[in-house]
Amino acid sequence: MSWIRERELSFIERLTANILKAGPMPKHVAFIMDGNRRFAQKAHVQRQEGHSQGFEKLAETLRLCLNLGIHEVTVYAFSIENFKRSKEEVDGLMELARQKFSRLLTEQENLEKHGVCIRVLGDLTLLPIDLQQLIAKAVVATKAHNKCFLNVCFAYTSRHEIANAVKEMAWGVEQGLIKPSLSL
Ligand code: FPP
């Protein structure tokens, strides 16, 4: 299923959206994907189906954000710690991500129509190479769009990001690319 849902808002969704729009609207909203496995257990379906349904809920949420005119959405989908899950589960999630990013590449017309720019944040070197390539294609294909921004945190952990940024800065100083002194 696609990332961009075109379905019109239902009466109740329209009513709720209008009430929300009457007040101050956030410019940027972030979501943490959570509860996929608990949902699977409760619904007596396979864990992988729980993750698939989790993605469907995400796409529904993005549709509502688009309709509400929210300019930027960040989704925390997969942390570096999540690699510690069983091989079967991690492989299943990588396959799901593969399917979704491949699908995204077929939706370029729609992404252009809505001006959606996709950015993927995290240590992408930890992902399978074919997935890295798919993600790179999706990011490059939408980089000029500027009506709304979807940031997908994938293989993302803030401590790792900060440590990497500091390492890169130290390298920059070593190479003479950055001055070590800060003028405040
Ligand atoms: C959280 O639920 C979900 C995850 C850790 C994985 C979410 C990732 C995907 C669905 C892959 C595709 C996504 C994109 C955006 C391409 P949980 O497993 O922690 O569930 P629990 O809280 O019930 O244990």
mmCIF file of C-alpha atoms and ligand atoms in Angstrom:
data_model
loop_
_atom_site.group_PDB
_atom_site.id
_atom_site.type_symbol
_atom_site.label_atom_id
_atom_site.label_comp_id
_atom_site.label_asym_id
_atom_site.label_seq_id
_atom_site.Cartn_x
_atom_site.Cartn_y
_atom_site.Cartn_z
ATOM 1 C CA MET A 1 0.000 0.000 0.000
ATOM 2 C CA SER A 2 1.090 3.520 -0.777
ATOM 3 C CA TRP A 3 2.581 6.271 1.417
ATOM 4 C CA ILE A 4 0.291 9.008 0.086
ATOM 5 C CA ARG A 5 -3.407 8.322 0.565
ATOM 6 C CA GLU A 6 -5.679 10.371 -1.641
ATOM 7 C CA ARG A 7 -8.985 9.335 -0.078
ATOM 8 C CA GLU A 8 -11.239 12.308 0.809
ATOM 9 C CA LEU A 9 -11.740 12.987 4.509
ATOM 10 C CA SER A 10 -14.914 11.502 5.960
ATOM 11 C CA PHE A 11 -17.540 13.814 7.480
ATOM 12 C CA ILE A 12 -16.272 13.209 11.011
ATOM 13 C CA GLU A 13 -12.616 13.672 9.941
ATOM 14 C CA ARG A 14 -13.514 16.952 8.196
ATOM 15 C CA LEU A 15 -15.402 18.172 11.237
ATOM 16 C CA THR A 16 -12.498 17.317 13.571
ATOM 17 C CA ALA A 17 -9.956 18.860 11.165
ATOM 18 C CA ASN A 18 -11.965 22.111 11.021
ATOM 19 C CA ILE A 19 -12.186 22.282 14.825
ATOM 20 C CA LEU A 20 -8.426 21.680 15.109
ATOM 21 C CA LYS A 21 -7.641 24.244 12.399
ATOM 22 C CA ALA A 22 -9.623 26.889 14.303
ATOM 23 C CA GLY A 23 -6.892 26.856 16.960
ATOM 24 C CA PRO A 24 -3.114 27.207 16.726
ATOM 25 C CA MET A 25 -1.663 24.469 14.524
ATOM 26 C CA PRO A 26 1.770 22.934 15.055
ATOM 27 C CA LYS A 27 4.208 23.287 12.141
ATOM 28 C CA HIS A 28 6.070 20.079 12.958
ATOM 29 C CA VAL A 29 4.737 16.876 14.540
ATOM 30 C CA ALA A 30 6.805 13.805 15.472
ATOM 31 C CA PHE A 31 5.577 10.249 15.935
ATOM 32 C CA ILE A 32 7.257 7.220 17.496
ATOM 33 C CA MET A 33 6.116 3.957 15.924
ATOM 34 C CA ASP A 34 5.197 1.727 18.837
ATOM 35 C CA GLY A 35 2.911 -1.137 19.813
ATOM 36 C CA ASN A 36 3.104 -3.126 16.559
ATOM 37 C CA ARG A 37 3.903 -6.391 18.343
ATOM 38 C CA ARG A 38 1.318 -5.798 21.077
ATOM 39 C CA PHE A 39 -1.259 -5.141 18.364
ATOM 40 C CA ALA A 40 -0.265 -8.406 16.602
ATOM 41 C CA GLN A 41 -0.615 -10.356 19.843
ATOM 42 C CA LYS A 42 -4.007 -8.850 20.627
ATOM 43 C CA ALA A 43 -5.302 -9.393 17.064
ATOM 44 C CA HIS A 44 -3.884 -12.959 16.941
ATOM 45 C CA VAL A 45 -1.842 -12.242 13.816
ATOM 46 C CA GLN A 46 1.850 -12.778 13.012
ATOM 47 C CA ARG A 47 4.338 -10.229 14.362
ATOM 48 C CA GLN A 48 5.271 -9.226 10.787
ATOM 49 C CA GLU A 49 1.611 -8.485 10.069
ATOM 50 C CA GLY A 50 1.622 -6.220 13.132
ATOM 51 C CA HIS A 51 4.532 -4.264 11.593
ATOM 52 C CA SER A 52 2.710 -4.086 8.222
ATOM 53 C CA GLN A 53 -0.413 -2.770 9.936
ATOM 54 C CA GLY A 54 1.786 -0.298 11.833
ATOM 55 C CA PHE A 55 2.958 1.108 8.504
ATOM 56 C CA GLU A 56 -0.669 1.348 7.277
ATOM 57 C CA LYS A 57 -1.525 3.403 10.384
ATOM 58 C CA LEU A 58 1.469 5.628 9.673
ATOM 59 C CA ALA A 59 0.251 6.269 6.092
ATOM 60 C CA GLU A 60 -3.235 7.107 7.449
ATOM 61 C CA THR A 61 -1.663 9.517 9.949
ATOM 62 C CA LEU A 62 0.376 11.179 7.175
ATOM 63 C CA ARG A 63 -2.835 11.675 5.195
ATOM 64 C CA LEU A 64 -4.421 13.479 8.150
ATOM 65 C CA CYS A 65 -1.299 15.628 8.639
ATOM 66 C CA LEU A 66 -1.321 16.556 4.943
ATOM 67 C CA ASN A 67 -4.981 17.546 5.185
ATOM 68 C CA LEU A 68 -4.328 19.582 8.329
ATOM 69 C CA GLY A 69 -1.580 21.490 6.535
ATOM 70 C CA ILE A 70 1.168 20.306 8.895
ATOM 71 C CA HIS A 71 4.366 21.276 7.132
ATOM 72 C CA GLU A 72 6.767 18.768 8.655
ATOM 73 C CA VAL A 73 6.366 15.272 10.113
ATOM 74 C CA THR A 74 9.100 13.203 11.736
ATOM 75 C CA VAL A 75 8.641 9.467 12.192
ATOM 76 C CA TYR A 76 10.868 7.493 14.512
ATOM 77 C CA ALA A 77 10.650 4.065 12.850
ATOM 78 C CA PHE A 78 13.735 2.018 13.753
ATOM 79 C CA SER A 79 16.461 2.583 16.362
ATOM 80 C CA ILE A 80 19.966 1.104 16.346
ATOM 81 C CA GLU A 81 18.919 -0.896 19.452
ATOM 82 C CA ASN A 82 16.194 -2.528 17.328
ATOM 83 C CA PHE A 83 18.973 -4.442 15.506
ATOM 84 C CA LYS A 84 19.240 -6.535 18.720
ATOM 85 C CA ARG A 85 15.857 -8.128 17.960
ATOM 86 C CA SER A 86 15.790 -11.644 16.455
ATOM 87 C CA LYS A 87 17.298 -12.036 12.969
ATOM 88 C CA GLU A 88 13.885 -13.094 11.666
ATOM 89 C CA GLU A 89 12.232 -9.903 12.954
ATOM 90 C CA VAL A 90 15.044 -7.581 11.765
ATOM 91 C CA ASP A 91 15.066 -9.276 8.325
ATOM 92 C CA GLY A 92 11.272 -8.901 8.152
ATOM 93 C CA LEU A 93 11.499 -5.184 8.990
ATOM 94 C CA MET A 94 14.257 -4.615 6.419
ATOM 95 C CA GLU A 95 12.091 -6.370 3.809
ATOM 96 C CA LEU A 96 9.101 -4.204 4.745
ATOM 97 C CA ALA A 97 11.249 -1.062 4.456
ATOM 98 C CA ARG A 98 12.518 -2.315 1.064
ATOM 99 C CA GLN A 99 8.918 -2.758 -0.161
ATOM 100 C CA LYS A 100 7.850 0.650 1.145
ATOM 101 C CA PHE A 101 10.778 2.619 -0.283
ATOM 102 C CA SER A 102 10.399 0.791 -3.642
ATOM 103 C CA ARG A 103 6.715 1.716 -3.603
ATOM 104 C CA LEU A 104 7.601 5.308 -2.800
ATOM 105 C CA LEU A 105 9.719 5.448 -5.959
ATOM 106 C CA THR A 106 6.640 4.548 -8.017
ATOM 107 C CA GLU A 107 4.652 7.400 -6.444
ATOM 108 C CA GLN A 108 6.761 10.288 -7.674
ATOM 109 C CA GLU A 109 3.895 12.012 -9.477
ATOM 110 C CA ASN A 110 1.857 12.114 -6.302
ATOM 111 C CA LEU A 111 4.818 13.185 -4.181
ATOM 112 C CA GLU A 112 5.445 16.019 -6.635
ATOM 113 C CA LYS A 113 1.764 17.002 -6.640
ATOM 114 C CA HIS A 114 1.819 17.385 -2.839
ATOM 115 C CA GLY A 115 5.403 18.716 -2.786
ATOM 116 C CA VAL A 116 6.571 16.047 -0.337
ATOM 117 C CA CYS A 117 10.298 15.969 0.395
ATOM 118 C CA ILE A 118 11.512 12.732 2.045
ATOM 119 C CA ARG A 119 14.562 12.775 4.296
ATOM 120 C CA VAL A 120 15.939 9.693 6.023
ATOM 121 C CA LEU A 121 17.971 10.261 9.173
ATOM 122 C CA GLY A 122 20.232 7.772 10.927
ATOM 123 C CA ASP A 123 23.347 5.684 10.383
ATOM 124 C CA LEU A 124 22.319 4.286 7.018
ATOM 125 C CA THR A 125 25.628 2.393 6.713
ATOM 126 C CA LEU A 126 24.130 -0.131 9.181
ATOM 127 C CA LEU A 127 21.430 -1.080 6.659
ATOM 128 C CA PRO A 128 21.688 -3.659 3.846
ATOM 129 C CA ILE A 129 23.333 -2.060 0.802
ATOM 130 C CA ASP A 130 20.291 -2.476 -1.482
ATOM 131 C CA LEU A 131 18.112 -0.700 1.081
ATOM 132 C CA GLN A 132 20.688 2.110 1.350
ATOM 133 C CA GLN A 133 20.466 2.501 -2.435
ATOM 134 C CA LEU A 134 16.653 2.569 -2.440
ATOM 135 C CA ILE A 135 16.630 5.176 0.332
ATOM 136 C CA ALA A 136 19.198 7.298 -1.526
ATOM 137 C CA LYS A 137 17.026 7.174 -4.657
ATOM 138 C CA ALA A 138 13.902 8.216 -2.712
ATOM 139 C CA VAL A 139 15.737 11.104 -1.021
ATOM 140 C CA VAL A 140 17.272 12.346 -4.291
ATOM 141 C CA ALA A 141 13.967 11.994 -6.198
ATOM 142 C CA THR A 142 12.127 14.270 -3.738
ATOM 143 C CA LYS A 143 14.896 16.657 -2.679
ATOM 144 C CA ALA A 144 13.521 19.619 -4.667
ATOM 145 C CA HIS A 145 10.003 19.352 -3.176
ATOM 146 C CA ASN A 146 9.313 21.946 -0.513
ATOM 147 C CA LYS A 147 5.642 22.032 0.470
ATOM 148 C CA CYS A 148 5.973 19.447 3.238
ATOM 149 C CA PHE A 149 8.767 17.388 4.727
ATOM 150 C CA LEU A 150 8.704 13.805 5.933
ATOM 151 C CA ASN A 151 11.713 12.843 8.066
ATOM 152 C CA VAL A 152 12.036 9.097 8.601
ATOM 153 C CA CYS A 153 14.413 8.147 11.429
ATOM 154 C CA PHE A 154 15.765 4.748 10.499
ATOM 155 C CA ALA A 155 18.783 3.104 12.220
ATOM 156 C CA TYR A 156 18.640 6.277 14.343
ATOM 157 C CA THR A 157 19.767 6.700 17.935
ATOM 158 C CA SER A 158 20.461 10.223 19.201
ATOM 159 C CA ARG A 159 23.554 9.235 21.242
ATOM 160 C CA HIS A 160 25.076 7.607 18.127
ATOM 161 C CA GLU A 161 24.199 10.682 16.006
ATOM 162 C CA ILE A 162 25.838 13.065 18.509
ATOM 163 C CA ALA A 163 28.956 10.849 18.845
ATOM 164 C CA ASN A 164 29.259 10.642 15.035
ATOM 165 C CA ALA A 165 28.816 14.407 14.615
ATOM 166 C CA VAL A 166 31.569 15.074 17.183
ATOM 167 C CA LYS A 167 33.881 12.521 15.463
ATOM 168 C CA GLU A 168 33.274 14.210 12.108
ATOM 169 C CA MET A 169 33.992 17.640 13.567
ATOM 170 C CA ALA A 170 37.226 16.349 15.144
ATOM 171 C CA TRP A 171 38.186 14.945 11.719
ATOM 172 C CA GLY A 172 37.374 18.312 10.123
ATOM 173 C CA VAL A 173 39.658 20.090 12.598
ATOM 174 C CA GLU A 174 42.413 17.497 11.991
ATOM 175 C CA GLN A 175 42.129 18.079 8.230
ATOM 176 C CA GLY A 176 42.227 21.870 8.671
ATOM 177 C CA LEU A 177 38.667 22.215 7.328
ATOM 178 C CA ILE A 178 37.224 23.590 10.592
ATOM 179 C CA LYS A 179 38.904 26.075 12.946
ATOM 180 C CA PRO A 180 39.212 24.609 16.476
ATOM 181 C CA SER A 181 38.379 27.952 18.148
ATOM 182 C CA LEU A 182 34.804 29.227 18.321
ATOM 183 C CA SER A 183 34.194 32.947 18.174
ATOM 184 C CA LEU A 184 31.131 33.615 20.313
HETATM 185 C C1 FPP B 1 7.483 -0.361 17.020
HETATM 186 O O1 FPP B 1 6.644 -1.367 17.517
HETATM 187 C C2 FPP B 1 7.853 -0.566 15.608
HETATM 188 C C3 FPP B 1 9.119 -0.813 15.158
HETATM 189 C C4 FPP B 1 10.281 -0.921 16.049
HETATM 190 C C5 FPP B 1 9.405 -0.978 13.696
HETATM 191 C C6 FPP B 1 8.636 -0.057 12.754
HETATM 192 C C7 FPP B 1 9.189 -0.139 11.372
HETATM 193 C C8 FPP B 1 8.501 -0.488 10.271
HETATM 194 C C9 FPP B 1 7.041 -0.774 10.306
HETATM 195 C C10 FPP B 1 9.267 -0.631 8.960
HETATM 196 C C11 FPP B 1 8.781 0.194 7.825
HETATM 197 C C12 FPP B 1 8.667 1.631 8.168
HETATM 198 C C13 FPP B 1 8.993 2.674 7.352
HETATM 199 C C14 FPP B 1 8.687 4.058 7.829
HETATM 200 C C15 FPP B 1 9.641 2.516 6.033
HETATM 201 P P1 FPP B 1 7.253 -2.500 18.446
HETATM 202 O O2 FPP B 1 7.775 -3.600 17.587
HETATM 203 O O3 FPP B 1 8.255 -1.899 19.397
HETATM 204 O O4 FPP B 1 5.970 -3.009 19.195
HETATM 205 P P2 FPP B 1 5.746 -3.195 20.780
HETATM 206 O O5 FPP B 1 5.812 -1.811 21.364
HETATM 207 O O6 FPP B 1 4.369 -3.790 20.829
HETATM 208 O O7 FPP B 1 6.804 -4.135 21.277
#
